CSV table of C-alpha atoms in Angstrom, one decimal:
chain,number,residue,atom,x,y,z
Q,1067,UNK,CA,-28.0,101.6,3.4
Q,1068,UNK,CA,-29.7,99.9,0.9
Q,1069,UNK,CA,-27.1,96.9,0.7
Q,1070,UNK,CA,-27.0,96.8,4.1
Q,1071,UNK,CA,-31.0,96.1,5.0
Q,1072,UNK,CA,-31.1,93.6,2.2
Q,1073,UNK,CA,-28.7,91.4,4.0
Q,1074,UNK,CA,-31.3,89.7,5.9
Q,1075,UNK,CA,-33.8,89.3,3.8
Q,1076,UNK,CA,-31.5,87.2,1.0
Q,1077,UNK,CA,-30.0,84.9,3.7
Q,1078,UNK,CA,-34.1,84.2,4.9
Q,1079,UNK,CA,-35.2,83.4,1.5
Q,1080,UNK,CA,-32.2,81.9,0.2
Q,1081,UNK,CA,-32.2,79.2,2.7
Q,1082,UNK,CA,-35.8,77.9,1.5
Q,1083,UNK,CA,-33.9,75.7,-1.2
Q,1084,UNK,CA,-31.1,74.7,0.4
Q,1085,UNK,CA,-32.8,72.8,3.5
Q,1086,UNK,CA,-32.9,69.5,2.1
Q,1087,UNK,CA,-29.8,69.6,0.3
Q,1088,UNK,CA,-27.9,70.3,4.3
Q,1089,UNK,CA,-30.1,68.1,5.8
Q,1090,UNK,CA,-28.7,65.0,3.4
Q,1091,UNK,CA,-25.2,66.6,4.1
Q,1092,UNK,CA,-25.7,66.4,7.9
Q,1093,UNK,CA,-28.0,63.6,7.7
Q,1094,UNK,CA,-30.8,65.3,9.9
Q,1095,UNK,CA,-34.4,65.8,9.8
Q,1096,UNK,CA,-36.6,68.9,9.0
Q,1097,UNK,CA,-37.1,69.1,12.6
Q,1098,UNK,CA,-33.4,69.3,12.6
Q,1099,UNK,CA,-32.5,71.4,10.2
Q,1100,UNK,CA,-35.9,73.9,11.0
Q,1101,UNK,CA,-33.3,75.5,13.4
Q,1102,UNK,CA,-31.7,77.1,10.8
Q,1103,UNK,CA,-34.5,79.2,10.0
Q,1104,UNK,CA,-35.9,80.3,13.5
Q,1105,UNK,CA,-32.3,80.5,14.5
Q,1106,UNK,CA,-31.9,83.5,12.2
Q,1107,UNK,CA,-35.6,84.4,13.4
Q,1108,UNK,CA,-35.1,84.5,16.9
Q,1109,UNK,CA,-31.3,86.4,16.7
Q,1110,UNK,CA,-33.4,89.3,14.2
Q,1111,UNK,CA,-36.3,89.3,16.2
Q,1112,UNK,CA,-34.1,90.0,19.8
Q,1113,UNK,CA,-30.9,91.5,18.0
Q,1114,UNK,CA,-32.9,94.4,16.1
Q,1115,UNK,CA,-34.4,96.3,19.1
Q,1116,UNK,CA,-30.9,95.8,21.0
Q,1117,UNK,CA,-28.6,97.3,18.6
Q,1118,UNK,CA,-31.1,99.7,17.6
Q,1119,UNK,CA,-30.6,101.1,21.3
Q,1120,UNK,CA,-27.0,101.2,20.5
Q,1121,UNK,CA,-27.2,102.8,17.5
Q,1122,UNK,CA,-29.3,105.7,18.9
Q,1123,UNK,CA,-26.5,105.8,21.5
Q,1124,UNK,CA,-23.3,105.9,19.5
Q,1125,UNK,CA,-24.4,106.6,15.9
Q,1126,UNK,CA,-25.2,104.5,13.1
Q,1127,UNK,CA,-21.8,104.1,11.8
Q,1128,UNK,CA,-20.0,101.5,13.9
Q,1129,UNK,CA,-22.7,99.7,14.7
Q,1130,UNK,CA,-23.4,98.9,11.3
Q,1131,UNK,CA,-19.8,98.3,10.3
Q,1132,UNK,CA,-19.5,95.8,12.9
Q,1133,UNK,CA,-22.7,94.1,12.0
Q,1134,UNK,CA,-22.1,93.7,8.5
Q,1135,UNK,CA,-18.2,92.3,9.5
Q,1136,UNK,CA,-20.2,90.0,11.8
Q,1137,UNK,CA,-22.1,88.9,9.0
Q,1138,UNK,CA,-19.0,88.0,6.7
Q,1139,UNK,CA,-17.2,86.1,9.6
Q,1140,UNK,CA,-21.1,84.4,10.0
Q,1141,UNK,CA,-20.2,83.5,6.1
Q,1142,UNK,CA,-16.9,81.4,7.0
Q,1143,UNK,CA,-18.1,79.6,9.7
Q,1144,UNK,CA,-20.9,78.4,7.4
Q,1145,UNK,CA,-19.1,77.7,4.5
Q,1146,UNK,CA,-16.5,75.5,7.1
Q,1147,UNK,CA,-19.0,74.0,9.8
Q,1148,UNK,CA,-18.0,70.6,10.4
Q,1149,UNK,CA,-21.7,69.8,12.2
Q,1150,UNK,CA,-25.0,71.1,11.8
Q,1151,UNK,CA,-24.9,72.9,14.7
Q,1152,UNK,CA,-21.8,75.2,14.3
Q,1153,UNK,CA,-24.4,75.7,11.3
Q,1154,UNK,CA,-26.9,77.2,13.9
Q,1155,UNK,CA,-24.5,78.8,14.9
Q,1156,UNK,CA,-23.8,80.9,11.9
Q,1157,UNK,CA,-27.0,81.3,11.2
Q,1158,UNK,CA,-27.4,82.8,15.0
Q,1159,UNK,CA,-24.4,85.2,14.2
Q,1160,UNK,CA,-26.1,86.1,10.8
Q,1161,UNK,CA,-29.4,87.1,12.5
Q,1162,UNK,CA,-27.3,89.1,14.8
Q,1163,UNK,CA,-25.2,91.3,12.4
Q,1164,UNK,CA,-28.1,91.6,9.8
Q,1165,UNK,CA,-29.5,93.4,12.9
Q,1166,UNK,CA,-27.9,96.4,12.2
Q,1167,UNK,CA,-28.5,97.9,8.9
Q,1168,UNK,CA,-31.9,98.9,9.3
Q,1169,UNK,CA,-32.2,100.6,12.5
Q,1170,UNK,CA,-29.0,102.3,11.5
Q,1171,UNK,CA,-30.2,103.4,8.1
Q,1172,UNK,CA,-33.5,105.1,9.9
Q,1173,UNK,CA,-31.5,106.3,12.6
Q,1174,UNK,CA,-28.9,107.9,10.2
Q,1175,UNK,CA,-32.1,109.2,7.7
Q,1176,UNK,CA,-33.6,110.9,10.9
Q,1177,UNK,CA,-30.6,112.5,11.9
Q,1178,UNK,CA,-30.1,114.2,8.1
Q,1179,UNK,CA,-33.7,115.6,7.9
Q,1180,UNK,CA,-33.0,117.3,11.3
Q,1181,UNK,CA,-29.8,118.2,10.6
Q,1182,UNK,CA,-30.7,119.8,6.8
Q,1183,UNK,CA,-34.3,120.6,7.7
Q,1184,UNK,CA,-35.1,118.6,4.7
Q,1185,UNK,CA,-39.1,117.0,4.6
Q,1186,UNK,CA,-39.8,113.2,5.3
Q,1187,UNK,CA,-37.3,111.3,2.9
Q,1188,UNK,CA,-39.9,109.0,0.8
Q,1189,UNK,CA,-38.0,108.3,-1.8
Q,1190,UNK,CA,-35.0,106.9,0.2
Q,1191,UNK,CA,-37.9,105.0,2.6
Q,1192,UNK,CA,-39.6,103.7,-0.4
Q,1193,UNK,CA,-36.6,102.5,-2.5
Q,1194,UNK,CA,-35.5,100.8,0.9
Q,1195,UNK,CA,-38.9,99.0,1.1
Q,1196,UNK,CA,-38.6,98.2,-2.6
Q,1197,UNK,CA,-35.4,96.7,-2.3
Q,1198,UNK,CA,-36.2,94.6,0.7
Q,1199,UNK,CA,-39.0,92.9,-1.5
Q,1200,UNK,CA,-37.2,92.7,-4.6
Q,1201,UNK,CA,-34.6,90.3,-2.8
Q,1202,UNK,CA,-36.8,88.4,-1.1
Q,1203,UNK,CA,-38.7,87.8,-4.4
Q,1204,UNK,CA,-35.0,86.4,-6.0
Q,1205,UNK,CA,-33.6,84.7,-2.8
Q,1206,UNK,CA,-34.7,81.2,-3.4
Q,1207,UNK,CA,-34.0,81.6,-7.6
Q,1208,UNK,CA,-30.7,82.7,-6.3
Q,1209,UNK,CA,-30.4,80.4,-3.7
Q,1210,UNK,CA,-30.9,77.8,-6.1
Q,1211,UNK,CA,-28.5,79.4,-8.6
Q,1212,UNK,CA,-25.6,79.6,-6.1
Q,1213,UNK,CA,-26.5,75.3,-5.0
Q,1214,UNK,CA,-26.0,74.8,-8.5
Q,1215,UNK,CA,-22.5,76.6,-9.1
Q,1216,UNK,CA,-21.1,75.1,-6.1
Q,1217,UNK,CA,-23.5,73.4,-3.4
Q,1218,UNK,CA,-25.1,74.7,-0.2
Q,1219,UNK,CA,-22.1,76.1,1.3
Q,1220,UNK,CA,-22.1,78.9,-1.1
Q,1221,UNK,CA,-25.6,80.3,0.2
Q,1222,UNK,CA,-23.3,80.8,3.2
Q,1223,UNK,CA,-20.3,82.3,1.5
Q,1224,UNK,CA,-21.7,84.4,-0.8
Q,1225,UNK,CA,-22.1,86.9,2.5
Q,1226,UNK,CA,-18.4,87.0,2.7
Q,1227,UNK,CA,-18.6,89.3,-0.6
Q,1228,UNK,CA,-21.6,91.1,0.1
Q,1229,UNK,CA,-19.5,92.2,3.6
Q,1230,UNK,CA,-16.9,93.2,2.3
Q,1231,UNK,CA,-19.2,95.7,0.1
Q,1232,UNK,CA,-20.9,97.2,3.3
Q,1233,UNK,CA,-17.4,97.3,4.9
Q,1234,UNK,CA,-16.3,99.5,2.1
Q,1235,UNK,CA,-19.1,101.3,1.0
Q,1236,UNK,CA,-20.1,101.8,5.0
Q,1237,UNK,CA,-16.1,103.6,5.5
Q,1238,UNK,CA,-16.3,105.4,2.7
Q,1239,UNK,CA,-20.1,107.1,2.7
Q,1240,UNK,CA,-21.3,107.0,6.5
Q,1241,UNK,CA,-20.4,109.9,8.5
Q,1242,UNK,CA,-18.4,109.8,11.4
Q,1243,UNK,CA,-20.5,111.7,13.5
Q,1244,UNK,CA,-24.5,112.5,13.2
Q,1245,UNK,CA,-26.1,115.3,14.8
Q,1246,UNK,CA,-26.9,114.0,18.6
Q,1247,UNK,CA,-24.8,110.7,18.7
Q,1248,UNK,CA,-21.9,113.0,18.8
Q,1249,UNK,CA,-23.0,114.4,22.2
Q,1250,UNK,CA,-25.0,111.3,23.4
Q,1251,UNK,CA,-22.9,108.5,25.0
Q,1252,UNK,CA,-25.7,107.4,27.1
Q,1253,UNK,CA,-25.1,105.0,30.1
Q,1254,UNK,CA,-26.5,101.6,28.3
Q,1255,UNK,CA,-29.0,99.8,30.3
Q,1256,UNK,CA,-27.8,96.6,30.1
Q,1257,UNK,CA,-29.9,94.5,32.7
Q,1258,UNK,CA,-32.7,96.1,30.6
Q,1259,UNK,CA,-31.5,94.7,27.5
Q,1260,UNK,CA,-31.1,91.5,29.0
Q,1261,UNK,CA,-34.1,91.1,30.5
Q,1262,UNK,CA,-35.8,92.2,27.2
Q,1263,UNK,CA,-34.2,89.4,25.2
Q,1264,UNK,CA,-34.7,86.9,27.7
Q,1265,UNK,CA,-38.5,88.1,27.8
Q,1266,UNK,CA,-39.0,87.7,23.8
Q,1267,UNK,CA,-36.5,84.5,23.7
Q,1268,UNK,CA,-38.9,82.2,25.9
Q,1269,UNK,CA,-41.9,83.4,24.4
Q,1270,UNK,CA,-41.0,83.1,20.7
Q,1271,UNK,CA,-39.1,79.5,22.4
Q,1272,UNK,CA,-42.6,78.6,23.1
Q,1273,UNK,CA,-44.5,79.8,19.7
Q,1274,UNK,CA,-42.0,78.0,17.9
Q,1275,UNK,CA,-43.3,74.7,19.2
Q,1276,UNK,CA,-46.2,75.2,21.5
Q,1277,UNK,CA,-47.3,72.3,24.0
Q,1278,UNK,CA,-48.8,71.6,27.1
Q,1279,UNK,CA,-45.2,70.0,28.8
Q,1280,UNK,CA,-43.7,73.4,27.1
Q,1281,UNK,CA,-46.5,75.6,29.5
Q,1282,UNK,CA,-43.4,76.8,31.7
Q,1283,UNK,CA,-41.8,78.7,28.8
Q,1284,UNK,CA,-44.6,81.6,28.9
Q,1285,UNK,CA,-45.0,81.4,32.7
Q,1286,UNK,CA,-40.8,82.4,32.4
Q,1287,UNK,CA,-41.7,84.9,29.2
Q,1288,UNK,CA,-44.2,86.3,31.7
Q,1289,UNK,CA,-42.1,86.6,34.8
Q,1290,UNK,CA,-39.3,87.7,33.2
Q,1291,UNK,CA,-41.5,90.5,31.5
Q,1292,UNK,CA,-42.8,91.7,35.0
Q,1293,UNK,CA,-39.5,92.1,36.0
Q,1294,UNK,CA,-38.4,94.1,32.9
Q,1295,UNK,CA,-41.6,96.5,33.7
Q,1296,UNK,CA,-40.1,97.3,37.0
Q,1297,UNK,CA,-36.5,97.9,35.5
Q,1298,UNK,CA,-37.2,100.4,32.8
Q,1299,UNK,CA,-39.7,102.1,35.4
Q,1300,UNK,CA,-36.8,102.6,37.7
Q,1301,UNK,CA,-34.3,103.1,35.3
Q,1302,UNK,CA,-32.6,106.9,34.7
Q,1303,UNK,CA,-31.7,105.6,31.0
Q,1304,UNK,CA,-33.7,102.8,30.5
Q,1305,UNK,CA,-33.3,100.3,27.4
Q,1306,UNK,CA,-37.4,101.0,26.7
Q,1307,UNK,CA,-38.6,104.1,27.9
Q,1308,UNK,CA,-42.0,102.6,28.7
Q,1309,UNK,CA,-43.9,105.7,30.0
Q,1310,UNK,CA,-42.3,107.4,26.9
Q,1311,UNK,CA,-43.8,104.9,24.3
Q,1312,UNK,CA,-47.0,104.0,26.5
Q,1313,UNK,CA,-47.9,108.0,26.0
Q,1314,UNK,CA,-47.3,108.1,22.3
Q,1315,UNK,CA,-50.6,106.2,20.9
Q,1316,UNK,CA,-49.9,106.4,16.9
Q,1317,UNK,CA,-46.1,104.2,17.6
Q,1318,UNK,CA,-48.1,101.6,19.8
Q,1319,UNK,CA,-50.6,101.2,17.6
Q,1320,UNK,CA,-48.3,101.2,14.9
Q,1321,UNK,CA,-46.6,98.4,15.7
Q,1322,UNK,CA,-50.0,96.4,16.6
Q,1323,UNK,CA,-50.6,97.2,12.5
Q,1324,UNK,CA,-47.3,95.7,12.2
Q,1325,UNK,CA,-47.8,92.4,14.1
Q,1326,UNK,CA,-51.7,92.3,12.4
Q,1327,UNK,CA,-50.7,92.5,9.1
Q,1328,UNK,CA,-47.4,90.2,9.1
Q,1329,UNK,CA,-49.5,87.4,10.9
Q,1330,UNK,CA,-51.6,87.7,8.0
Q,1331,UNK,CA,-49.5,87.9,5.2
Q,1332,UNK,CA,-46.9,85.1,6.0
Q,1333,UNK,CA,-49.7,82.7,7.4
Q,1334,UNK,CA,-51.7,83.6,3.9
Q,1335,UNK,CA,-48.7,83.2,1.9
Q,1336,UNK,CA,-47.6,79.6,3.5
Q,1337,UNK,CA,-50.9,78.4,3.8
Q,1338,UNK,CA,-52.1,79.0,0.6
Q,1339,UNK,CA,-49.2,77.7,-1.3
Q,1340,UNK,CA,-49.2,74.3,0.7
Q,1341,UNK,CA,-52.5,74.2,0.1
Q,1342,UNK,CA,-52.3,74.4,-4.0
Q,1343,UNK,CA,-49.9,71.6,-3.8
Q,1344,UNK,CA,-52.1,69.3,-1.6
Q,1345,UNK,CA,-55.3,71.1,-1.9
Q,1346,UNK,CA,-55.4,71.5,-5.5
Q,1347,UNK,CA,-52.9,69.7,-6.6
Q,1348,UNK,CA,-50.5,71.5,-8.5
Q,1349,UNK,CA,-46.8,71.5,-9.3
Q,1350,UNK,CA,-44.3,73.4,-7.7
Q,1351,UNK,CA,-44.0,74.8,-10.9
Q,1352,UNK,CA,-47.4,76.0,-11.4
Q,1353,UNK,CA,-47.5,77.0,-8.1
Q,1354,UNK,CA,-44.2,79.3,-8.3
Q,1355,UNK,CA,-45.4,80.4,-11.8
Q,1356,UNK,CA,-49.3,81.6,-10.0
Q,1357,UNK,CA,-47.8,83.4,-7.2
Q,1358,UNK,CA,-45.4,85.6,-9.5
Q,1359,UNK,CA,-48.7,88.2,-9.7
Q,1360,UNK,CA,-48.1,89.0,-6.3
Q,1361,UNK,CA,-44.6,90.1,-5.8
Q,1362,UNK,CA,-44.8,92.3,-9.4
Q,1363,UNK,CA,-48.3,94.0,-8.3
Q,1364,UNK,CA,-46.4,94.6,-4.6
Q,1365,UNK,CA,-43.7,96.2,-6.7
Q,1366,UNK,CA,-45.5,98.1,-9.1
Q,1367,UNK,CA,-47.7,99.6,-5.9
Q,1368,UNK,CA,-44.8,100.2,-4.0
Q,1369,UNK,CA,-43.2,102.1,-6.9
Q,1370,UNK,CA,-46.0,104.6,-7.9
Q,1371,UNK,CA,-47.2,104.8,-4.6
Q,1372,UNK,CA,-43.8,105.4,-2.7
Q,1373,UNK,CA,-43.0,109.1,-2.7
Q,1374,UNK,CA,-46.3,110.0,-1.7
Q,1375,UNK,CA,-46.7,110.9,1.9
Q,1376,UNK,CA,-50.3,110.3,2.6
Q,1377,UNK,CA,-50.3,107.2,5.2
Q,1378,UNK,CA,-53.9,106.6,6.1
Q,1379,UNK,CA,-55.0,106.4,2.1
Q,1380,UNK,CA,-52.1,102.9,1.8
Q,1381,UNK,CA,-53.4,101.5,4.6
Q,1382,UNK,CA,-57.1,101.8,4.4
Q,1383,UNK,CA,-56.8,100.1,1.0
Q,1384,UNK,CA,-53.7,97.5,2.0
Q,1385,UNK,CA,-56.3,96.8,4.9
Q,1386,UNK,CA,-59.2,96.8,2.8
Q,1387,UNK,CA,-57.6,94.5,-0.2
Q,1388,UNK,CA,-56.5,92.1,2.6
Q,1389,UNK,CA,-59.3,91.8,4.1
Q,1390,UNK,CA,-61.0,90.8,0.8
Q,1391,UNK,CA,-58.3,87.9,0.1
Q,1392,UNK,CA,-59.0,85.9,3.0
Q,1393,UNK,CA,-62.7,86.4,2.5
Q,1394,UNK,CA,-62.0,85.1,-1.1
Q,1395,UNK,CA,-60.1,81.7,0.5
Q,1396,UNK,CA,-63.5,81.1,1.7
Q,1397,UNK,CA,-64.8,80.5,-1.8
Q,1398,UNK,CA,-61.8,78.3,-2.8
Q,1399,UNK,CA,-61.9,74.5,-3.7
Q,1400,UNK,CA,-60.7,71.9,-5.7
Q,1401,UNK,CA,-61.7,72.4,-8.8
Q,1402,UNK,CA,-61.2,76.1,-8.2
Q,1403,UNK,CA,-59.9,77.6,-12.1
Q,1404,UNK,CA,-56.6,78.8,-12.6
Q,1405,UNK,CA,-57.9,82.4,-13.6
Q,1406,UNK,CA,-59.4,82.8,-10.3
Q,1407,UNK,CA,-56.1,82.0,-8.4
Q,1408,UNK,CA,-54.0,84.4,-10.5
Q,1409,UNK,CA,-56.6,86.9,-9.4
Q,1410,UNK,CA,-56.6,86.2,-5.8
Q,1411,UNK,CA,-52.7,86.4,-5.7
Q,1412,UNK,CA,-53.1,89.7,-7.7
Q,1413,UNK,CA,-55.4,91.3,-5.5
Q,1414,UNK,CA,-53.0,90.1,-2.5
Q,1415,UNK,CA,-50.1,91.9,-4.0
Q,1416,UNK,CA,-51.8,95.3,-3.2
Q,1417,UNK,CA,-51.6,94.9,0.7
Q,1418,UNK,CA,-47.6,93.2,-0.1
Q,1419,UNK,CA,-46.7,97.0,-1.6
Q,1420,UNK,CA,-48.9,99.6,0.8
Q,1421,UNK,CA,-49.0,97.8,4.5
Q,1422,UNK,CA,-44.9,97.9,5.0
Q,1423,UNK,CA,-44.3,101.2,3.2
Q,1424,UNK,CA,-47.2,103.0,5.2
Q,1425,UNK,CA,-46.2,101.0,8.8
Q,1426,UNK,CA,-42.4,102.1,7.9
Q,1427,UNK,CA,-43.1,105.5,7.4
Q,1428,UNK,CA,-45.1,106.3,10.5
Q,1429,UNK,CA,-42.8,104.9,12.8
Q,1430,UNK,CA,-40.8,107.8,10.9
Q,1431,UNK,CA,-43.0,110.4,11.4
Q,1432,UNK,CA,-43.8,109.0,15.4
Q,1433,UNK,CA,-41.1,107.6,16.9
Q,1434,UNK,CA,-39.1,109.9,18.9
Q,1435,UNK,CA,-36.1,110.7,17.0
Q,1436,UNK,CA,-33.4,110.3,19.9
Q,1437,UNK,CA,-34.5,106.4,19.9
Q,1438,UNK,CA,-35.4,105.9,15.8
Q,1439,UNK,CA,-32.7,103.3,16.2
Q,1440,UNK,CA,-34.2,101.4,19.0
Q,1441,UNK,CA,-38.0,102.3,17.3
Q,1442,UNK,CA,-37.3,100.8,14.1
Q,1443,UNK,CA,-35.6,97.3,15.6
Q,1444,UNK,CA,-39.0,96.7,17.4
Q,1445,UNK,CA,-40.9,97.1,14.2
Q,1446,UNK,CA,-39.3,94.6,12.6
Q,1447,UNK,CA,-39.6,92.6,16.1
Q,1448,UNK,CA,-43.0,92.7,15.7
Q,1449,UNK,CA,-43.4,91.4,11.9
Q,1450,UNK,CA,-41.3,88.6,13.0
Q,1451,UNK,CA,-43.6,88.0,15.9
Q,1452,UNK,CA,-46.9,87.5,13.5
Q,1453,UNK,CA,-44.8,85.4,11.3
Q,1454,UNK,CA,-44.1,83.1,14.1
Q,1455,UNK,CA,-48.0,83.3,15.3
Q,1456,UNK,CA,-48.8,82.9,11.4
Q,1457,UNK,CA,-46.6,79.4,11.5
Q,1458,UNK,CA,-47.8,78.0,14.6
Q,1459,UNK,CA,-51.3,78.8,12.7
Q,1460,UNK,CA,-50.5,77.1,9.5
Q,1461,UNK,CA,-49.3,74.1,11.6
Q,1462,UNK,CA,-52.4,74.2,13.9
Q,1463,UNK,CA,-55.0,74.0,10.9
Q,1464,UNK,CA,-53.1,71.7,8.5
Q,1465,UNK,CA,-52.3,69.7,11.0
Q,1466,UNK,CA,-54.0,66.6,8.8
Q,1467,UNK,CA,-52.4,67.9,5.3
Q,1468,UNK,CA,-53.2,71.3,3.6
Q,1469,UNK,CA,-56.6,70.3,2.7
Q,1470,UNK,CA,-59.7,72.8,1.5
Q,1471,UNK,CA,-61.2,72.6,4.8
Q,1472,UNK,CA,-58.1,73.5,7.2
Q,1473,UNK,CA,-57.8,76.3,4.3
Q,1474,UNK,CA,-61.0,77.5,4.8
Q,1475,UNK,CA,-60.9,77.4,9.0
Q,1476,UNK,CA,-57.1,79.4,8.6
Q,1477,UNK,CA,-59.2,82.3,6.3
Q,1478,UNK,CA,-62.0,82.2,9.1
Q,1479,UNK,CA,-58.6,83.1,11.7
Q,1480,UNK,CA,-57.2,85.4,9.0
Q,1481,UNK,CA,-60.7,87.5,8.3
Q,1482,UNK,CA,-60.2,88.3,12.2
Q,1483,UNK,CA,-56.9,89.8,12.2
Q,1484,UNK,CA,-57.7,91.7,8.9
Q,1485,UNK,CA,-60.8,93.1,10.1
Q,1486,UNK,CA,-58.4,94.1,13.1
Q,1487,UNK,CA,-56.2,95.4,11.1
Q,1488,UNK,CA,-58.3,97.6,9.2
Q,1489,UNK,CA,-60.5,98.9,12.3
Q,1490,UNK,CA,-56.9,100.1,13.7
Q,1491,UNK,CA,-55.4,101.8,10.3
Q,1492,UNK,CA,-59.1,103.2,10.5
Q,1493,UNK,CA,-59.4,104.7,14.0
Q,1494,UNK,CA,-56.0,106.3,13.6
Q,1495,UNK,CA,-56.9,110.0,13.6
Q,1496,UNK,CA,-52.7,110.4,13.7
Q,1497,UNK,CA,-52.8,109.2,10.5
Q,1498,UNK,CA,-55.2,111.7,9.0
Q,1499,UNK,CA,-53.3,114.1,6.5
Q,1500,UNK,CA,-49.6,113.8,5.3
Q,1501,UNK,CA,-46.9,112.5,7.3
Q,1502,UNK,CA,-45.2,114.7,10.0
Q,1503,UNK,CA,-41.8,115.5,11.6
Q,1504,UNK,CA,-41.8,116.3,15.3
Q,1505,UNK,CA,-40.9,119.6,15.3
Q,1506,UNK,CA,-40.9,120.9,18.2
Q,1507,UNK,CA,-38.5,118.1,19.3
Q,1508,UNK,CA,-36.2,119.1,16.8
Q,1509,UNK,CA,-36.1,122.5,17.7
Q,1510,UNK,CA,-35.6,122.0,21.3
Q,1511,UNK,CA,-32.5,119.6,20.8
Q,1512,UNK,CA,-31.4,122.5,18.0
């Protein structure tokens, strides 16, 4: 499970060092080659949800054996694309089987607590959220190492290994058959599905780039979104049950926590290191070298926190310590000492470690656990949604250069969502005490 969910965060962060190097290969531009990352985006952003449906419909194990052989065929087409676009391509087909591991892994940790009566796993959800920011903190060093063994093509290839590892592992530990999958070959609502990805495609089409002459992209998002309203409504099976998830309060508004806090953290996270290179002026060595606080305190929090299952606590104080970071950014300038930026990206490391551990394991606790699969994709549909929302805000505001001033008007945006944010992890009463299973559920199925 755990090789499995890290799949797509190392091909995300690896590619940060390799655009230049493919773009000289190809000889494209960084608007060019910017499809390679929102390629991956988009595919993860659609594909999660999707296969998470199918997962909760035929099990966890075949979905994410074909994902992760997806992924190593993704590899070979990278490592032999003849054009930048069969690079797209791959990168398309990498979002797509990366989709997998995650909702399966929740789908298949569900399905063992039921099945064994055990309590909420939270060592197995914290070590997954550990691992997921461990390699995202070493995917552009090893990025970098693999460009320097043997060139870009091995940030491609290096997925045909890490495959064949799922493929084996996957055969050899996932079971065959998991408590309701067995029974449940659901009719799959695929007009649903479809209209669900075409829904989030245009929309996140449009955020990627937004314009006036582009205003007919989120008319489409819109129509097509009406249309998927009145198709799960009607549906006997449908993709998204929507009266189901528009009754269960905590899930909705766990995903709105979702969607808050990853706008904030990736448009903080850009912004502010564009802004100590042209801001402050610093080298990308100093820079890498200041924001290193960040991903060890995110860590360390993550690890001494993980395997307790009080959810309200981590997120009053994520909410809290984020909240106080982009007030900080207020206070930052030029001549701003080094001290004082170590600190910031300290104190920033504490929301890093509690928000995603505390989002993850409510959506345990809430989501209904005949759809964990389908649950879980939309969470990480939403995170990719504010980090889309957090780009098109970094663009927006440094639109002149990262100067102190568009830093300052981004923390003015960024105090709004935090404030959001916490007034939401706040006015949760589901959240008050420790984390629950849905019993009752349980026993009925049982």
């Amino acid at each position: 499970m755990v090789l499995g969910s890290v799949l797509n965060p190392v091909n995300s962060s690896m590619l940060a060092v390799a655009l230049v190097p493919i773009g000289r290969a190809f000889d494209a531009g960084p608007a060019q080659t910017a499809w390679l990352v929102t390629g991956l985006y988009l595919a993860t952003a659609v594909g999660q949800p999707v296969i998470g449906r199918l997962v909760d419909a035929f099990g966890p194990r075949p979905l994410y054996l074909g994902g992760t052989a997806l992924v190593g065929l993704a590899g070979v087409l990278g490592v032999c694309a003849p054009a930048l676009w069969v690079l797209v391509v791959s990168r398309v087909l990498l979002g797509l089987g990366t989709s997998a591991a995650y909702p399966a892994s929740m789908s298949l940790l569900r399905s063992e607590a039921d099945r064994t009566g055990a309590e909420s796993p939270n060592g197995i959800l914290s070590t997954l959220s550990l691992c997921n920011q461990v390699i995202a903190i070493v995917g552009p060093s090893l990025g970098g190492a693999l460009i320097g063994l043997g060139g870009w093509h091995l940030i491609f290839g290096i997925n045909v290994p890490l495959s064949l590892a799922c493929l084996v592992l996957g055969a050899r530990r996932l079971p065959r058959r998991t408590g309701p999958h067995a029974a449940a070959r659901e009719r799959i609502d695929h007009a649903g599905m479809a209209l669900f990805a075409g829904t989030l495609t245009t929309l996140m089409l449009f955020l990627m780039s937004p314009a006036p002459g582009r205003a007919w992209l989120p008319a489409l998002a819109a129509l097509l979104g009406a249309g998927f309203a009145v198709r799960e409504l009607r549906a006997a099976r449908p993709f998204i049950d929507l009266r189901v998830l528009g009754g269960n309060a905590p899930l909705l508004a766990t995903y709105g926590r979702q969607f808050l806090a990853s706008t904030t953290s990736y448009a903080f996270l850009y912004g502010f290191t564009q802004w100590l290179a042209e801001g402050r002026g610093l080298s990308a060595s100093v820079s890498g070298l200041l924001l290193l606080p960040m991903p060890a305190l995110a860590f360390l929090v993550t690890a001494l926190t993980g395997r307790r299952a009080a959810i309200r606590p981590k997120l009053l104080v994520g909410a809290t310590a984020q909240l106080a970071g982009c007030a900080v950014l207020l206070l930052l300038g030029a001549h701003t000492p080094l001290w004082a930026l170590a600190a910031l990206v300290a104190l920033v490391g504490l929301p890093q470690g509690l928000n995603g551990l505390a989002n993850q394991r409510a959506l345990y606790a809430r989501a209904d656990p005949a759809r964990m699969g389908a649950s879980a994709g939309l969470l990480r549909t939403f995170m990719y949604l504010g980090a889309l929302v957090a780009s098109v805000a970094n663009a927006a505001f440094f639109a002149g250069g990262a100067d102190t001033a568009g830093l300052h008007h981004l923390a003015l945006l960024l105090l709004g969502f935090s404030a959001a944010f916490l007034v939401l992890s706040a006015a949760d009463r589901s959240l008050r005490g420790p984390a629950r299973r849905d019993v009752p559920q349980v026993t009925a199925r049982l």
